[in-house]
XYZ file of N, CA, C and O in Angstrom:
464
model
N 116.901 55.644 131.772
C 115.992 54.801 131.062
C 115.981 53.340 131.596
O 115.176 52.564 131.304
N 116.966 53.073 132.447
C 117.097 51.727 133.002
C 115.976 51.436 133.998
O 115.491 50.300 134.074
N 115.457 52.478 134.672
C 114.417 52.300 135.650
C 113.027 52.308 135.039
O 112.083 52.063 135.714
N 112.894 52.619 133.773
C 111.599 52.736 133.124
C 111.103 51.326 132.784
O 111.815 50.433 132.434
N 109.802 51.230 132.830
C 109.125 50.045 132.376
C 109.120 50.038 130.857
O 109.348 51.045 130.161
N 108.735 48.877 130.313
C 108.655 48.725 128.869
C 107.632 49.731 128.251
O 107.887 50.424 127.230
N 106.528 49.881 128.867
C 105.461 50.764 128.359
C 105.965 52.293 128.413
O 105.656 53.041 127.524
N 106.710 52.653 129.453
C 107.186 53.990 129.546
C 108.236 54.225 128.456
O 108.313 55.308 127.896
N 109.073 53.208 128.137
C 110.042 53.370 127.052
C 109.383 53.554 125.740
O 109.821 54.347 124.868
N 108.404 52.722 125.423
C 107.647 52.845 124.172
C 107.029 54.236 124.030
O 107.045 54.830 123.003
N 106.420 54.660 125.127
C 105.753 55.938 125.170
C 106.730 57.053 124.924
O 106.502 57.979 124.184
N 107.927 56.992 125.525
C 108.993 58.012 125.356
C 109.528 57.914 123.962
O 109.754 59.032 123.380
N 109.637 56.778 123.388
C 110.109 56.676 121.952
C 109.080 57.264 121.014
O 109.424 57.951 120.072
N 107.852 56.902 121.224
C 106.792 57.377 120.379
C 106.630 58.924 120.488
O 106.416 59.642 119.518
N 106.797 59.412 121.712
C 106.732 60.866 121.924
C 107.890 61.593 121.240
O 107.691 62.630 120.662
N 109.081 60.994 121.309
C 110.262 61.561 120.603
C 110.081 61.491 119.089
O 110.444 62.379 118.361
N 109.422 60.424 118.582
C 109.197 60.296 117.167
C 108.239 61.390 116.684
O 108.364 61.965 115.658
N 107.167 61.545 117.543
C 106.156 62.584 117.169
C 106.810 63.963 117.122
O 106.584 64.770 116.259
N 107.665 64.248 118.140
C 108.326 65.512 118.115
C 109.238 65.685 116.922
O 109.298 66.768 116.337
N 109.942 64.600 116.560
C 110.782 64.655 115.391
C 109.954 64.900 114.106
O 110.381 65.720 113.314
N 108.847 64.241 114.021
C 107.984 64.440 112.811
C 107.486 65.891 112.786
O 107.491 66.574 111.768
N 107.021 66.395 113.946
C 106.522 67.766 114.033
C 107.626 68.752 113.726
O 107.413 69.759 113.062
N 108.876 68.499 114.221
C 109.966 69.422 113.966
C 110.286 69.387 112.480
O 110.574 70.540 111.887
N 110.330 68.226 111.811
C 110.592 68.200 110.339
C 109.519 68.938 109.559
O 109.807 69.705 108.666
N 108.208 68.726 109.972
C 107.151 69.442 109.275
C 107.280 70.952 109.499
O 107.003 71.730 108.593
N 107.620 71.338 110.718
C 107.789 72.767 111.013
C 108.866 73.368 110.177
O 108.717 74.486 109.617
N 110.019 72.707 110.057
C 111.124 73.223 109.198
C 110.719 73.267 107.774
O 111.088 74.238 107.060
N 109.960 72.234 107.267
C 109.539 72.279 105.842
C 108.612 73.466 105.598
O 108.761 74.205 104.618
N 107.689 73.705 106.539
C 106.780 74.835 106.353
C 107.512 76.163 106.487
O 107.175 77.148 105.811
N 108.529 76.233 107.371
C 109.310 77.485 107.491
C 110.088 77.739 106.217
O 110.180 78.926 105.770
N 110.605 76.689 105.575
C 111.369 76.916 104.305
C 110.393 77.333 103.235
O 110.753 78.226 102.398
N 109.204 76.782 103.155
C 108.212 77.170 102.211
C 107.818 78.635 102.419
O 107.694 79.330 101.479
N 107.612 79.040 103.623
C 107.238 80.428 103.920
C 108.396 81.385 103.511
O 108.180 82.392 102.924
N 109.680 80.935 103.770
C 110.795 81.819 103.451
C 110.897 81.995 101.883
O 111.152 83.104 101.459
N 110.609 80.937 101.160
C 110.650 81.052 99.699
C 109.497 81.979 99.176
O 109.705 82.756 98.268
N 108.371 81.891 99.791
C 107.258 82.774 99.425
C 107.525 84.208 99.752
O 107.239 85.096 98.982
N 108.160 84.437 100.897
C 108.554 85.832 101.277
C 109.570 86.395 100.343
O 109.512 87.535 99.910
N 110.541 85.541 99.897
C 111.514 85.977 98.934
C 110.897 86.360 97.593
O 111.240 87.369 96.983
N 109.927 85.510 97.130
C 109.245 85.807 95.874
C 108.482 87.140 96.038
O 108.453 87.991 95.077
N 107.781 87.355 97.187
C 106.973 88.564 97.359
C 107.952 89.813 97.380
O 107.601 90.879 96.841
N 109.084 89.660 98.033
C 110.058 90.813 98.097
C 110.535 91.135 96.712
O 110.645 92.251 96.314
N 110.835 90.114 95.924
C 111.282 90.292 94.557
C 110.227 91.003 93.743
O 110.497 91.922 92.925
N 108.978 90.551 93.874
C 107.913 91.182 93.180
C 107.706 92.609 93.537
O 107.514 93.539 92.736
N 107.797 92.924 94.856
C 107.623 94.335 95.305
C 108.828 95.209 94.744
O 108.504 96.381 94.354
N 110.032 94.656 94.707
C 111.109 95.455 94.141
C 110.894 95.667 92.647
O 111.225 96.784 92.135
N 110.411 94.701 91.904
C 110.113 94.879 90.495
C 108.998 95.974 90.263
O 109.113 96.794 89.441
N 107.992 95.900 91.129
C 106.942 96.935 91.035
C 107.486 98.344 91.267
O 107.187 99.296 90.636
N 108.396 98.442 92.276
C 108.971 99.712 92.623
C 109.868 100.208 91.448
O 109.738 101.389 91.032
N 110.634 99.323 90.873
C 111.488 99.743 89.748
C 110.634 100.154 88.541
O 110.883 101.187 87.884
N 109.553 99.411 88.275
C 108.667 99.731 87.173
C 107.976 101.111 87.452
O 107.858 101.900 86.458
N 107.555 101.401 88.669
C 106.963 102.631 89.025
C 107.854 103.802 88.790
O 107.513 104.818 88.272
N 109.118 103.660 89.160
C 110.148 104.683 89.052
C 110.364 104.932 87.516
O 110.452 106.120 87.126
N 110.460 103.917 86.736
C 110.597 104.083 85.317
C 109.461 104.825 84.678
O 109.615 105.726 83.842
N 108.214 104.463 85.048
C 107.036 105.182 84.537
C 106.967 106.628 84.980
O 106.584 107.447 84.189
N 107.398 106.893 86.190
C 107.408 108.340 86.618
C 108.382 109.095 85.894
O 108.090 110.275 85.497
N 109.599 108.552 85.567
C 110.556 109.248 84.768
C 110.028 109.466 83.321
O 110.141 110.538 82.767
N 109.313 108.473 82.776
C 108.728 108.662 81.456
C 107.663 109.798 81.485
O 107.656 110.590 80.586
N 106.842 109.788 82.500
C 105.787 110.810 82.549
C 106.404 112.227 82.788
O 105.868 113.150 82.225
N 107.457 112.311 83.593
C 108.135 113.589 83.772
C 108.686 114.086 82.442
O 108.626 115.269 82.102
N 109.224 113.160 81.640
C 109.790 113.571 80.320
C 108.657 114.024 79.385
O 108.817 115.022 78.658
N 107.485 113.312 79.498
C 106.349 113.775 78.580
C 105.863 115.097 79.089
O 105.490 115.943 78.201
N 105.849 115.356 80.350
C 105.376 116.690 80.839
C 106.289 117.802 80.320
O 105.764 118.811 79.809
N 107.617 117.643 80.327
C 108.501 118.698 79.799
C 108.307 118.813 78.265
O 108.372 119.910 77.748
N 108.112 117.651 77.626
C 107.843 117.786 76.153
C 106.579 118.550 75.868
O 106.599 119.403 74.899
N 105.493 118.251 76.557
C 104.257 118.940 76.365
C 104.386 120.439 76.670
O 103.812 121.288 76.016
N 105.151 120.733 77.688
C 105.371 122.160 78.041
C 106.098 122.919 76.920
O 105.686 124.002 76.539
N 107.080 122.251 76.326
C 107.853 122.947 75.287
C 106.955 123.056 73.980
O 106.975 124.102 73.292
N 106.092 122.027 73.696
C 105.218 122.084 72.523
C 104.168 123.139 72.749
O 103.806 123.889 71.866
N 103.695 123.283 73.960
C 102.714 124.331 74.274
C 103.249 125.695 74.046
O 102.630 126.581 73.457
N 104.492 125.939 74.522
C 105.184 127.206 74.236
C 105.382 127.459 72.771
O 105.143 128.580 72.262
N 105.721 126.475 72.010
C 105.914 126.619 70.579
C 104.611 126.920 69.883
O 104.568 127.798 69.042
N 103.546 126.240 70.225
C 102.217 126.521 69.605
C 101.660 127.899 70.003
O 101.057 128.503 69.156
N 101.889 128.258 71.211
C 101.419 129.591 71.662
C 102.075 130.682 70.869
O 101.480 131.569 70.421
N 103.399 130.552 70.657
C 104.138 131.538 69.872
C 103.646 131.513 68.420
O 103.493 132.596 67.807
N 103.419 130.352 67.873
C 102.945 130.269 66.481
C 101.561 130.913 66.329
O 101.292 131.603 65.310
N 100.656 130.672 67.245
C 99.314 131.199 67.207
C 99.423 132.761 67.321
O 98.689 133.489 66.596
N 100.259 133.254 68.151
C 100.403 134.723 68.271
C 100.911 135.314 66.981
O 100.372 136.379 66.529
N 101.938 134.738 66.386
C 102.456 135.214 65.104
C 101.359 135.155 63.999
O 101.212 136.050 63.206
N 100.597 134.062 63.960
C 99.592 133.879 62.979
C 98.485 134.919 63.172
O 97.999 135.484 62.199
N 98.108 135.200 64.405
C 97.075 136.241 64.680
C 97.552 137.573 64.272
O 96.786 138.385 63.740
N 98.804 137.905 64.585
C 99.338 139.180 64.195
C 99.348 139.355 62.655
O 98.981 140.405 62.131
N 99.689 138.282 61.983
C 99.740 138.361 60.498
C 98.301 138.450 59.961
O 98.093 139.193 58.981
N 97.302 137.818 60.549
C 95.915 137.895 60.109
C 95.395 139.294 60.319
O 94.587 139.778 59.533
N 95.749 139.921 61.384
C 95.269 141.259 61.657
C 95.956 142.416 60.881
O 95.545 143.577 60.913
N 97.040 142.044 60.228
C 97.887 143.096 59.606
C 97.237 143.652 58.296
O 97.709 144.665 57.838
N 96.166 143.072 57.780
C 95.575 143.709 56.608
C 95.260 142.762 55.537
O 95.537 141.550 55.573
N 94.671 143.322 54.433
C 94.215 142.525 53.310
C 95.402 142.014 52.460
O 95.287 140.973 51.799
N 96.496 142.655 52.460
C 97.613 142.276 51.566
C 98.143 140.933 51.977
O 98.673 140.225 51.118
N 98.089 140.606 53.236
C 98.658 139.330 53.624
C 97.707 138.134 53.578
O 97.976 137.036 53.997
N 96.442 138.357 53.156
C 95.465 137.314 53.115
C 95.854 136.140 52.163
O 95.689 135.005 52.451
N 96.413 136.498 51.038
C 96.885 135.425 50.125
C 97.997 134.628 50.776
O 97.951 133.385 50.644
N 98.870 135.328 51.387
C 99.984 134.623 52.103
C 99.361 133.753 53.203
O 99.891 132.664 53.396
N 98.475 134.261 53.900
C 97.826 133.582 55.052
C 97.148 132.305 54.547
O 97.281 131.282 55.122
N 96.378 132.467 53.412
C 95.728 131.278 52.892
C 96.645 130.245 52.364
O 96.507 129.024 52.544
N 97.695 130.656 51.738
C 98.748 129.781 51.197
C 99.456 129.049 52.373
O 99.678 127.842 52.270
N 99.737 129.793 53.399
C 100.359 129.147 54.559
C 99.423 128.135 55.227
O 99.870 127.069 55.631
N 98.171 128.489 55.299
C 97.186 127.533 55.970
C 97.065 126.314 55.109
O 97.019 125.237 55.655
N 97.065 126.416 53.796
C 96.953 125.298 52.914
C 98.229 124.390 53.062
O 98.119 123.148 53.107
N 99.384 125.006 53.128
C 100.626 124.230 53.307
C 100.596 123.516 54.617
O 101.030 122.295 54.718
N 100.176 124.104 55.689
C 100.083 123.477 56.994
C 99.129 122.326 56.992
O 99.422 121.236 57.495
N 98.023 122.454 56.340
C 97.012 121.371 56.253
C 97.555 120.188 55.469
O 97.441 119.033 55.864
N 98.177 120.534 54.373
C 98.804 119.454 53.516
C 99.941 118.721 54.315
O 100.020 117.517 54.285
N 100.765 119.507 55.000
C 101.805 118.866 55.776
C 101.262 118.006 56.856
O 101.812 116.971 57.128
N 100.207 118.438 57.497
C 99.550 117.603 58.512
C 99.075 116.278 58.004
O 99.297 115.246 58.588
N 98.397 116.251 56.837
C 97.971 115.020 56.287
C 99.066 114.135 55.781
O 99.035 112.903 55.932
N 100.087 114.724 55.320
C 101.270 113.945 54.848
C 101.940 113.301 56.091
O 102.290 112.112 56.014
N 102.113 114.035 57.142
C 102.737 113.467 58.353
C 101.869 112.344 58.963
O 102.372 111.353 59.382
N 100.556 112.593 58.949
C 99.646 111.601 59.527
C 99.672 110.293 58.643
O 99.688 109.210 59.190
N 99.753 110.471 57.344
C 99.851 109.310 56.485
C 101.209 108.557 56.699
O 101.167 107.315 56.825
N 102.259 109.289 56.791
C 103.558 108.609 57.027
C 103.616 107.916 58.428
O 104.126 106.827 58.490
N 103.038 108.547 59.389
C 103.077 107.917 60.726
C 102.152 106.657 60.705
O 102.550 105.668 61.379
N 101.073 106.712 60.048
C 100.199 105.512 60.019
C 100.853 104.410 59.243
O 100.670 103.250 59.568
N 101.688 104.710 58.255
C 102.369 103.673 57.490
C 103.551 103.034 58.285
O 103.725 101.903 58.198
N 104.200 103.810 59.166
C 105.282 103.286 59.935
C 104.727 102.349 61.058
O 105.474 101.505 61.546
N 103.521 102.557 61.551
C 102.979 101.769 62.611
C 102.486 100.435 62.159
O 102.407 99.520 62.942
N 102.207 100.293 60.871
C 101.658 98.999 60.384
C 102.772 98.205 59.697
O 103.862 98.367 59.662
């Protein structure tokens, strides 16, 4: 730097200052980008976790519906057999149908009361 003229020294100093300013700005922007990437990664992991929970819930519902379907199919078969068995069972059949209808309305009333 001893052989440089005053203009060359000022130019070198201003060039170094510009580089330093650009370097600081670059580091600031890199830190900002890193924080955004971290937030996006966290969000993606939360979405993955939520998706897995919902899939487990839906799998549980599927098995519940399968068991209910089997139960209802068996009940309908027994009910059909009893209906075809003759006139003697018609009173019993009507009584049982009435009990089921009343039970359905009572359960629906109780469920609507618990939700409110």
